[in-house]
mmCIF file of C-alpha atoms and ligand atoms in Angstrom:
data_model
loop_
_atom_site.group_PDB
_atom_site.id
_atom_site.type_symbol
_atom_site.label_atom_id
_atom_site.label_comp_id
_atom_site.label_asym_id
_atom_site.label_seq_id
_atom_site.Cartn_x
_atom_site.Cartn_y
_atom_site.Cartn_z
ATOM 1 C CA MET A 1 29.101 30.575 -16.065
ATOM 2 C CA SER A 2 29.145 28.716 -12.714
ATOM 3 C CA GLN A 3 30.925 26.638 -11.171
ATOM 4 C CA THR A 4 30.019 22.633 -11.602
ATOM 5 C CA ARG A 5 30.784 20.523 -8.769
ATOM 6 C CA LEU A 6 32.365 17.649 -9.537
ATOM 7 C CA SER A 7 30.837 14.758 -6.874
ATOM 8 C CA VAL A 8 32.177 11.104 -7.470
ATOM 9 C CA ASN A 9 29.869 7.865 -7.297
ATOM 10 C CA ILE A 10 31.819 5.160 -5.477
ATOM 11 C CA ASN A 11 29.969 2.774 -6.336
ATOM 12 C CA LYS A 12 31.748 1.016 -8.611
ATOM 13 C CA ILE A 13 34.383 0.596 -5.440
ATOM 14 C CA ALA A 14 31.914 -1.274 -3.729
ATOM 15 C CA THR A 15 31.250 -3.445 -6.527
ATOM 16 C CA LEU A 16 35.057 -4.576 -7.136
ATOM 17 C CA ARG A 17 34.881 -4.775 -3.251
ATOM 18 C CA ASN A 18 32.109 -7.185 -3.067
ATOM 19 C CA ALA A 19 32.976 -9.684 -5.935
ATOM 20 C CA ARG A 20 35.904 -10.748 -3.612
ATOM 21 C CA GLY A 21 34.549 -10.063 0.038
ATOM 22 C CA GLY A 22 37.044 -8.337 2.479
ATOM 23 C CA SER A 23 37.555 -4.665 2.354
ATOM 24 C CA ILE A 24 40.243 -4.091 -0.892
ATOM 25 C CA PRO A 25 39.520 -1.657 -2.610
ATOM 26 C CA ASN A 26 38.189 0.283 0.609
ATOM 27 C CA VAL A 27 35.589 2.207 0.024
ATOM 28 C CA VAL A 28 35.917 4.652 2.829
ATOM 29 C CA GLU A 29 39.937 5.046 1.806
ATOM 30 C CA ALA A 30 38.460 5.659 -1.852
ATOM 31 C CA ALA A 31 36.198 8.863 -0.793
ATOM 32 C CA VAL A 32 39.251 10.102 1.286
ATOM 33 C CA ASN A 33 41.401 10.189 -1.679
ATOM 34 C CA CYS A 34 38.640 11.309 -4.173
ATOM 35 C CA GLN A 35 38.649 14.287 -2.004
ATOM 36 C CA LYS A 36 41.763 14.667 -1.563
ATOM 37 C CA PHE A 37 42.222 14.560 -5.598
ATOM 38 C CA GLY A 38 39.661 17.511 -5.677
ATOM 39 C CA ALA A 39 36.321 15.726 -5.920
ATOM 40 C CA GLN A 40 33.929 18.548 -4.597
ATOM 41 C CA GLY A 41 31.429 15.622 -3.260
ATOM 42 C CA ILE A 42 31.156 12.057 -2.750
ATOM 43 C CA THR A 43 27.622 9.929 -4.425
ATOM 44 C CA VAL A 44 26.615 6.936 -3.010
ATOM 45 C CA HIS A 45 23.781 4.949 -4.036
ATOM 46 C CA PRO A 46 22.571 2.422 -1.918
ATOM 47 C CA ARG A 47 19.954 -0.231 -3.467
ATOM 48 C CA PRO A 48 17.972 -2.147 -2.024
ATOM 49 C CA ASP A 49 19.986 -5.403 -2.263
ATOM 50 C CA GLU A 50 23.416 -3.673 -1.381
ATOM 51 C CA ARG A 51 24.633 -5.284 -4.403
ATOM 52 C CA HIS A 52 27.488 -2.237 -4.119
ATOM 53 C CA ILE A 53 27.019 0.458 -1.736
ATOM 54 C CA ARG A 54 26.074 -1.114 1.860
ATOM 55 C CA TYR A 55 23.546 0.479 4.409
ATOM 56 C CA GLN A 56 26.807 0.111 6.500
ATOM 57 C CA ASP A 57 29.002 1.465 4.107
ATOM 58 C CA VAL A 58 26.742 5.111 4.319
ATOM 59 C CA ARG A 59 27.299 5.263 7.741
ATOM 60 C CA ASP A 60 31.059 4.796 7.876
ATOM 61 C CA LEU A 61 31.546 7.122 5.544
ATOM 62 C CA ARG A 62 29.766 9.902 6.774
ATOM 63 C CA PRO A 63 33.047 10.960 9.596
ATOM 64 C CA VAL A 64 35.224 10.926 6.488
ATOM 65 C CA ILE A 65 32.743 13.567 4.070
ATOM 66 C CA ASN A 66 34.409 16.836 4.307
ATOM 67 C CA THR A 67 33.021 18.017 1.323
ATOM 68 C CA GLU A 68 29.026 17.222 0.156
ATOM 69 C CA PHE A 69 28.152 13.590 0.872
ATOM 70 C CA ASN A 70 24.769 13.065 -1.874
ATOM 71 C CA ILE A 71 22.862 10.031 -1.280
ATOM 72 C CA GLU A 72 21.113 8.953 -3.875
ATOM 73 C CA GLY A 73 18.465 6.205 -3.883
ATOM 74 C CA TYR A 74 14.219 5.191 -3.965
ATOM 75 C CA PRO A 75 13.135 7.196 -0.484
ATOM 76 C CA SER A 76 11.841 3.141 0.674
ATOM 77 C CA GLN A 77 10.921 3.717 4.868
ATOM 78 C CA ARG A 78 14.680 2.082 5.008
ATOM 79 C CA PHE A 79 16.180 4.455 2.731
ATOM 80 C CA ILE A 80 14.707 7.385 5.050
ATOM 81 C CA ASP A 81 15.863 5.650 8.204
ATOM 82 C CA LEU A 82 19.311 5.636 7.032
ATOM 83 C CA VAL A 83 19.550 9.453 5.312
ATOM 84 C CA LEU A 84 17.610 10.713 8.683
ATOM 85 C CA GLU A 85 20.307 9.038 10.020
ATOM 86 C CA VAL A 86 23.101 10.056 8.800
ATOM 87 C CA LYS A 87 22.627 13.005 7.704
ATOM 88 C CA PRO A 88 24.027 13.726 4.551
ATOM 89 C CA HIS A 89 23.915 17.601 2.180
ATOM 90 C CA GLN A 90 21.877 16.742 -0.520
ATOM 91 C CA VAL A 91 19.790 13.133 -0.840
ATOM 92 C CA THR A 92 18.071 12.653 -4.739
ATOM 93 C CA LEU A 93 15.501 10.179 -4.959
ATOM 94 C CA VAL A 94 15.279 8.131 -8.178
ATOM 95 C CA PRO A 95 12.218 6.946 -8.708
ATOM 96 C CA ASP A 96 14.372 2.862 -9.320
ATOM 97 C CA SER A 97 12.349 -0.256 -9.562
ATOM 98 C CA HIS A 98 14.150 -2.950 -7.495
ATOM 99 C CA ASP A 99 15.673 -4.917 -9.640
ATOM 100 C CA VAL A 100 16.881 -2.351 -12.363
ATOM 101 C CA ILE A 101 20.445 -2.363 -13.092
ATOM 102 C CA THR A 102 21.193 0.885 -12.694
ATOM 103 C CA SER A 103 18.809 4.372 -12.849
ATOM 104 C CA ASN A 104 16.891 4.124 -16.320
ATOM 105 C CA GLN A 105 13.962 6.703 -16.094
ATOM 106 C CA GLY A 106 13.128 10.207 -14.179
ATOM 107 C CA TRP A 107 10.456 10.539 -11.657
ATOM 108 C CA ASN A 108 6.777 10.898 -13.529
ATOM 109 C CA VAL A 109 6.413 13.992 -10.560
ATOM 110 C CA ILE A 110 2.550 14.267 -11.800
ATOM 111 C CA LYS A 111 1.788 10.793 -10.991
ATOM 112 C CA TYR A 112 3.843 10.685 -7.764
ATOM 113 C CA ASP A 113 2.967 14.006 -6.863
ATOM 114 C CA THR A 114 2.209 13.664 -3.335
ATOM 115 C CA PHE A 115 4.296 10.781 -2.414
ATOM 116 C CA LEU A 116 7.418 13.051 -3.452
ATOM 117 C CA LYS A 117 5.710 16.229 -1.789
ATOM 118 C CA GLU A 118 5.957 14.230 1.550
ATOM 119 C CA VAL A 119 9.372 12.498 1.172
ATOM 120 C CA ILE A 120 11.091 15.860 0.463
ATOM 121 C CA ASN A 121 8.930 18.120 3.251
ATOM 122 C CA GLU A 122 10.042 15.058 6.016
ATOM 123 C CA LEU A 123 14.062 15.518 4.252
ATOM 124 C CA GLN A 124 14.194 19.365 4.148
ATOM 125 C CA LYS A 125 12.808 19.481 8.167
ATOM 126 C CA ALA A 126 15.929 17.278 9.158
ATOM 127 C CA GLY A 127 18.110 19.990 7.411
ATOM 128 C CA ILE A 128 18.472 18.256 3.990
ATOM 129 C CA ARG A 129 18.922 19.659 0.765
ATOM 130 C CA THR A 130 17.070 17.588 -1.917
ATOM 131 C CA SER A 131 16.942 16.574 -5.248
ATOM 132 C CA ILE A 132 14.957 14.658 -7.787
ATOM 133 C CA PHE A 133 15.719 12.168 -10.884
ATOM 134 C CA ILE A 134 13.642 13.839 -13.637
ATOM 135 C CA GLU A 135 14.296 14.113 -17.251
ATOM 136 C CA THR A 136 13.952 16.933 -19.698
ATOM 137 C CA ASP A 137 10.204 16.948 -20.254
ATOM 138 C CA VAL A 138 9.094 20.950 -19.202
ATOM 139 C CA THR A 139 6.154 20.065 -18.182
ATOM 140 C CA GLN A 140 7.600 17.696 -15.302
ATOM 141 C CA ILE A 141 9.760 20.136 -14.189
ATOM 142 C CA GLU A 142 7.573 22.604 -13.908
ATOM 143 C CA ARG A 143 5.199 20.014 -11.160
ATOM 144 C CA ALA A 144 8.403 19.381 -9.508
ATOM 145 C CA ALA A 145 8.713 22.641 -8.354
ATOM 146 C CA LYS A 146 5.531 22.485 -6.738
ATOM 147 C CA THR A 147 6.909 19.219 -4.827
ATOM 148 C CA GLY A 148 8.835 21.598 -2.764
ATOM 149 C CA THR A 149 12.237 20.506 -3.900
ATOM 150 C CA ASN A 150 14.922 22.328 -3.805
ATOM 151 C CA ARG A 151 16.774 20.903 -7.198
ATOM 152 C CA ILE A 152 16.372 18.647 -9.595
ATOM 153 C CA GLU A 153 18.869 16.771 -11.367
ATOM 154 C CA LEU A 154 18.721 15.528 -14.811
ATOM 155 C CA TYR A 155 18.743 12.340 -16.582
ATOM 156 C CA THR A 156 21.640 12.281 -18.973
ATOM 157 C CA GLU A 157 21.856 8.876 -20.328
ATOM 158 C CA PRO A 158 19.627 9.719 -23.730
ATOM 159 C CA TYR A 159 22.166 12.964 -23.841
ATOM 160 C CA ALA A 160 25.370 10.606 -23.786
ATOM 161 C CA ARG A 161 23.635 8.456 -26.432
ATOM 162 C CA ASN A 162 23.045 11.052 -28.640
ATOM 163 C CA TYR A 163 26.048 12.600 -28.196
ATOM 164 C CA PRO A 164 28.320 11.262 -30.516
ATOM 165 C CA HIS A 165 25.470 11.165 -33.664
ATOM 166 C CA ASN A 166 24.877 14.895 -33.201
ATOM 167 C CA PRO A 167 25.738 17.051 -29.930
ATOM 168 C CA GLU A 168 23.220 19.453 -30.638
ATOM 169 C CA LYS A 169 20.564 18.445 -31.305
ATOM 170 C CA ALA A 170 21.221 16.000 -28.055
ATOM 171 C CA ILE A 171 21.870 18.743 -26.423
ATOM 172 C CA ALA A 172 18.601 20.855 -26.744
ATOM 173 C CA PRO A 173 16.773 19.417 -24.578
ATOM 174 C CA TYR A 174 18.622 20.018 -21.798
ATOM 175 C CA ILE A 175 18.722 23.846 -23.110
ATOM 176 C CA LYS A 176 15.319 23.867 -22.519
ATOM 177 C CA ALA A 177 15.025 22.004 -19.358
ATOM 178 C CA ALA A 178 17.753 24.500 -17.938
ATOM 179 C CA LYS A 179 15.937 27.263 -19.059
ATOM 180 C CA LYS A 180 12.299 26.367 -17.817
ATOM 181 C CA ALA A 181 14.141 24.530 -14.318
ATOM 182 C CA SER A 182 15.294 28.492 -14.183
ATOM 183 C CA GLU A 183 12.591 29.954 -14.687
ATOM 184 C CA VAL A 184 10.494 28.079 -11.896
ATOM 185 C CA GLY A 185 13.437 28.548 -9.638
ATOM 186 C CA LEU A 186 14.833 24.861 -9.464
ATOM 187 C CA GLU A 187 18.291 24.381 -8.908
ATOM 188 C CA LEU A 188 20.280 22.129 -11.590
ATOM 189 C CA ASN A 189 21.982 18.972 -11.177
ATOM 190 C CA ALA A 190 23.039 16.548 -13.759
ATOM 191 C CA GLY A 191 23.997 12.719 -13.953
ATOM 192 C CA HIS A 192 24.332 9.472 -15.630
ATOM 193 C CA ASP A 193 26.783 8.345 -18.574
ATOM 194 C CA LEU A 194 28.692 11.341 -18.400
ATOM 195 C CA ASN A 195 32.394 10.925 -19.098
ATOM 196 C CA LEU A 196 35.310 12.725 -20.498
ATOM 197 C CA THR A 197 34.411 12.857 -24.230
ATOM 198 C CA ASN A 198 30.426 14.270 -23.312
ATOM 199 C CA LEU A 199 31.159 16.212 -20.500
ATOM 200 C CA LYS A 200 32.474 19.979 -21.008
ATOM 201 C CA TYR A 201 30.254 20.062 -24.133
ATOM 202 C CA PHE A 202 27.443 19.661 -21.598
ATOM 203 C CA HIS A 203 28.922 21.776 -19.259
ATOM 204 C CA GLU A 204 29.751 24.964 -21.366
ATOM 205 C CA ASN A 205 25.982 24.561 -23.448
ATOM 206 C CA ILE A 206 24.457 24.569 -19.757
ATOM 207 C CA PRO A 207 25.520 26.929 -17.631
ATOM 208 C CA ALA A 208 23.462 27.357 -14.404
ATOM 209 C CA LEU A 209 25.074 23.667 -13.841
ATOM 210 C CA LEU A 210 25.429 22.770 -10.176
ATOM 211 C CA GLU A 211 26.743 19.598 -9.663
ATOM 212 C CA VAL A 212 27.171 16.345 -11.524
ATOM 213 C CA SER A 213 27.400 12.920 -10.120
ATOM 214 C CA ILE A 214 29.446 11.067 -12.182
ATOM 215 C CA GLY A 215 30.727 7.205 -11.331
ATOM 216 C CA HIS A 216 30.901 4.433 -14.001
ATOM 217 C CA ALA A 217 32.807 6.103 -16.365
ATOM 218 C CA LEU A 218 34.826 7.644 -13.912
ATOM 219 C CA ILE A 219 36.247 4.720 -12.003
ATOM 220 C CA SER A 220 36.672 3.037 -15.099
ATOM 221 C CA ASP A 221 39.022 5.306 -16.494
ATOM 222 C CA ALA A 222 41.187 5.524 -13.233
ATOM 223 C CA LEU A 223 41.894 1.999 -14.225
ATOM 224 C CA TYR A 224 43.797 3.666 -17.155
ATOM 225 C CA TYR A 225 44.811 7.103 -15.969
ATOM 226 C CA GLY A 226 44.832 6.151 -12.052
ATOM 227 C CA LEU A 227 42.253 7.900 -9.740
ATOM 228 C CA GLU A 228 44.096 11.161 -8.891
ATOM 229 C CA LYS A 229 44.937 12.269 -12.814
ATOM 230 C CA THR A 230 41.310 11.009 -13.884
ATOM 231 C CA ILE A 231 39.942 13.461 -11.139
ATOM 232 C CA LEU A 232 42.380 15.967 -12.547
ATOM 233 C CA LEU A 233 40.715 15.361 -16.216
ATOM 234 C CA TYR A 234 36.800 14.994 -14.939
ATOM 235 C CA LEU A 235 38.235 18.603 -13.185
ATOM 236 C CA GLU A 236 39.321 20.296 -16.216
ATOM 237 C CA GLN A 237 36.082 19.423 -18.126
ATOM 238 C CA LEU A 238 34.210 22.206 -15.584
ATOM 239 C CA LYS A 239 36.427 24.698 -15.744
HETATM 240 N N1 PXP B 301 22.547 9.816 -10.998
HETATM 241 C C1 PXP B 301 21.869 8.790 -10.805
HETATM 242 C C2 PXP B 301 20.500 9.061 -10.049
HETATM 243 C C3 PXP B 301 22.036 7.564 -10.710
HETATM 244 O O1 PXP B 301 21.605 6.478 -10.380
HETATM 245 C C4 PXP B 301 23.587 7.337 -11.198
HETATM 246 C C5 PXP B 301 23.912 5.873 -11.425
HETATM 247 O O2 PXP B 301 23.961 5.142 -9.993
HETATM 248 C C6 PXP B 301 23.951 8.417 -11.525
HETATM 249 C C7 PXP B 301 23.962 9.542 -11.331
HETATM 250 C C8 PXP B 301 25.935 8.120 -12.071
HETATM 251 O O3 PXP B 301 25.925 7.659 -13.358
HETATM 252 P P1 PXP B 301 27.308 6.866 -14.232
HETATM 253 O O4 PXP B 301 27.583 5.890 -12.929
HETATM 254 O O5 PXP B 301 26.599 6.533 -15.157
HETATM 255 O O6 PXP B 301 27.652 8.034 -13.811
#
């Protein structure tokens, strides 16, 4: 089983800050502390309306990230300009439309093939690893490999939704997807709705998983356990 890295998505810290204005809780401090408590990466997802992470936050975070910096988002020109300026280790491309509450689907790689190839090429030329957010359809995964992306991130919302009813059935498409990814030479990340209940089983069944990015559940758990204990609990699921 590979070492799966935990990247903490700190969007919710920014959501809380923005509810009041000012800088409490402080997003940069949160990132520093997540790393101190053992997180192996920090993820942010600046959206066009900047309702949680702002573009300026991304710039402010860059100097303090000493683990892996992963920036997710829809590749608008503004987003591409930002990531080329900030140069994170990884950019995860998501197909979000402007008004979604949270990412709610993977790319249709077949339809957006040319667009994705161009963006991926531009990011890789700047030395940035790319990942594209995708569902478990194996044809999409085959086509994802042809875009030249380094990795895919499997959209785990359906897994999380189905896990409580039937874990084996919930994981089955992800096992197939992971096999296909390995066959076509793609590295594997996963994220969305992973939590302390469903993470361990996912990790045990998807051995090649390199990274999970977790935000909503982890930051919510931190309300009860505190951030340090929460990160340790998530890391334990990935042992
Ligand atoms: N991966 C992607 C592409 C996302 O958009 C999000 C949510 O911002 C996550 C992972 C993390 O999802 P969650 O907040 O449910 O852990």
